[in-house]
Amino acid sequence: MPPLTSISAKSNTKTDSSRAPSGLIQQGVNSLQALLFDRKWYWPFVFLLLIGEALLGVLIIWKIPYTKIDWPAYMQQVEMFLDGERDYSKIEGETGPLVYPALHLYIYTLFYKFLPSIESIRPAQYMFLGFYLITLLLVSTVYYLSGSNNGNTRNKHYPQILLIPLCLSKRLHSIFLLRLFNDPIAMMIFYGSVVAMMKGGKTGWRIGSTLYSLALGVKMNILLFLPGLLVVLFQYRGIYGTIESILAITIIQLLLPAPYFLSSTYLSKAYFTSAFDFSRQFLYEWTVNWRFIDEKMFLSRERATLLLAGHLGVVILFASFKWSPIPGGTLTVLKNGLDQWSRPAIGTGQLPSYHIPLTLFISNLIGILFARSLHYQFQSWYFHQLPFLLYSGGAWNSLPLGITIWLMIEYAWEITPATPLSSGLLVLGHVLILGGLFYRRSGVSNQGKAEKKSQ
């Protein structure tokens, strides 16, 4: 009779052999799950995304010809500037007058000077690939810092799986790499400002305010973040700090055009009315979000007035009821801030780490919902923010609904030209996200509480 130990060993060997495939599969599933959700794998995952996006970007640049839209007009405007034109209202290109602030003009002047020729744009495309990768890195940093532990039990890790949708948009790759619009540059600088603000301290807020103003110096859409910015400045810096940041932003907006465009009252007026033209009319044929109404209504003043009223009303609702998530809410924050001007209106650790980007991104989305018109390049204004907003409550704490909303919005941006259906889906998606953020409690908070109970 063989020893029992030998029989047992053979039996165990057979059992282990039969279970090996399933064990390997489970190990693979666990590893993949860790890569997508475990915070310690966050930056290795981001590194993989950056490598993949860099390779894809090079492939796009080599295989797909760039789309000739605004680049020639930008270069024509630069040529007029270099030829000595200082009346901003007279600087124009084949698509019309220059309607962007001075930093936009300076940036494209650098492109003009350093490119072999304005027709040889491939070096510029590689620079925009750099902008694309820097933007992805900055956005990844915002998501990461949003889950940092600052002593608030409501903090929760924003898993890196949320970054995958940021690499899936055909339209966004086109905006950055094939059309060379100024919108991505403005947003890249803005995300840098968010990272600085989240780092905190006087230095962080000063750098953040400076970068915010520089982003505004590229394109006016950065103003959509301003209501949320004023709220977080008051909460984190108090009245004195808020005034300091507003002054810094204003001074930078004056310094940027000062060397060339502010030498007289006439030139100053020409600059500000051109670079910050709030009355500019948009073409119905290019609207992405309002194709379900007729052109007459699209161009009407009444619609513009209603949209402005809706914008202000929804901002006030969020500012009153959602942007001060502490006991006592907005009234307590106002009282604290007005009582002590030199101190923050909310104490350290009372707000979750994700509060700053969440407030700023909601402010931006409200502006986008009520925008008089959205054009295709405007997707870059908020595309990187959508997974963050959906995860923070905009999906009504429902994964299937969140995926559906994201697909609705992405579908709308991919349809060219826009149709009543695509525009309707786009507006509906925005409404659903804002409704979820207003009426539903953040999934992040709920998960944080669940974790605390389990511990």
XYZ file of C-alpha atoms in Angstrom, residues 152 154 231-232 235-236 318-330 333 346 349-352 354-356 358-359 442 445:
32
model
C -12.630 64.954 4.967
C -16.353 62.374 1.965
C -17.494 80.933 -5.178
C -14.396 78.844 -4.453
C -14.732 79.910 0.344
C -10.998 79.158 0.331
C -26.369 75.923 -7.586
C -24.635 78.725 -5.687
C -27.492 78.858 -3.179
C -28.062 75.160 -2.581
C -25.172 73.009 -3.851
C -21.858 74.845 -3.844
C -21.538 75.205 -0.060
C -21.858 71.601 1.172
C -21.365 72.273 4.881
C -23.842 72.537 7.773
C -25.792 75.764 7.342
C -25.024 75.928 3.644
C -24.576 79.162 1.730
C -20.542 80.572 4.357
C -14.881 77.684 5.188
C -10.770 70.152 5.801
C -14.495 70.935 5.707
C -14.712 70.623 1.938
C -13.819 67.474 -0.023
C -13.071 67.358 -5.409
C -15.016 70.502 -4.468
C -12.902 72.946 -6.485
C -16.640 70.070 -9.308
C -17.776 73.648 -8.727
C -22.774 62.577 -5.150
C -19.865 60.911 -1.040
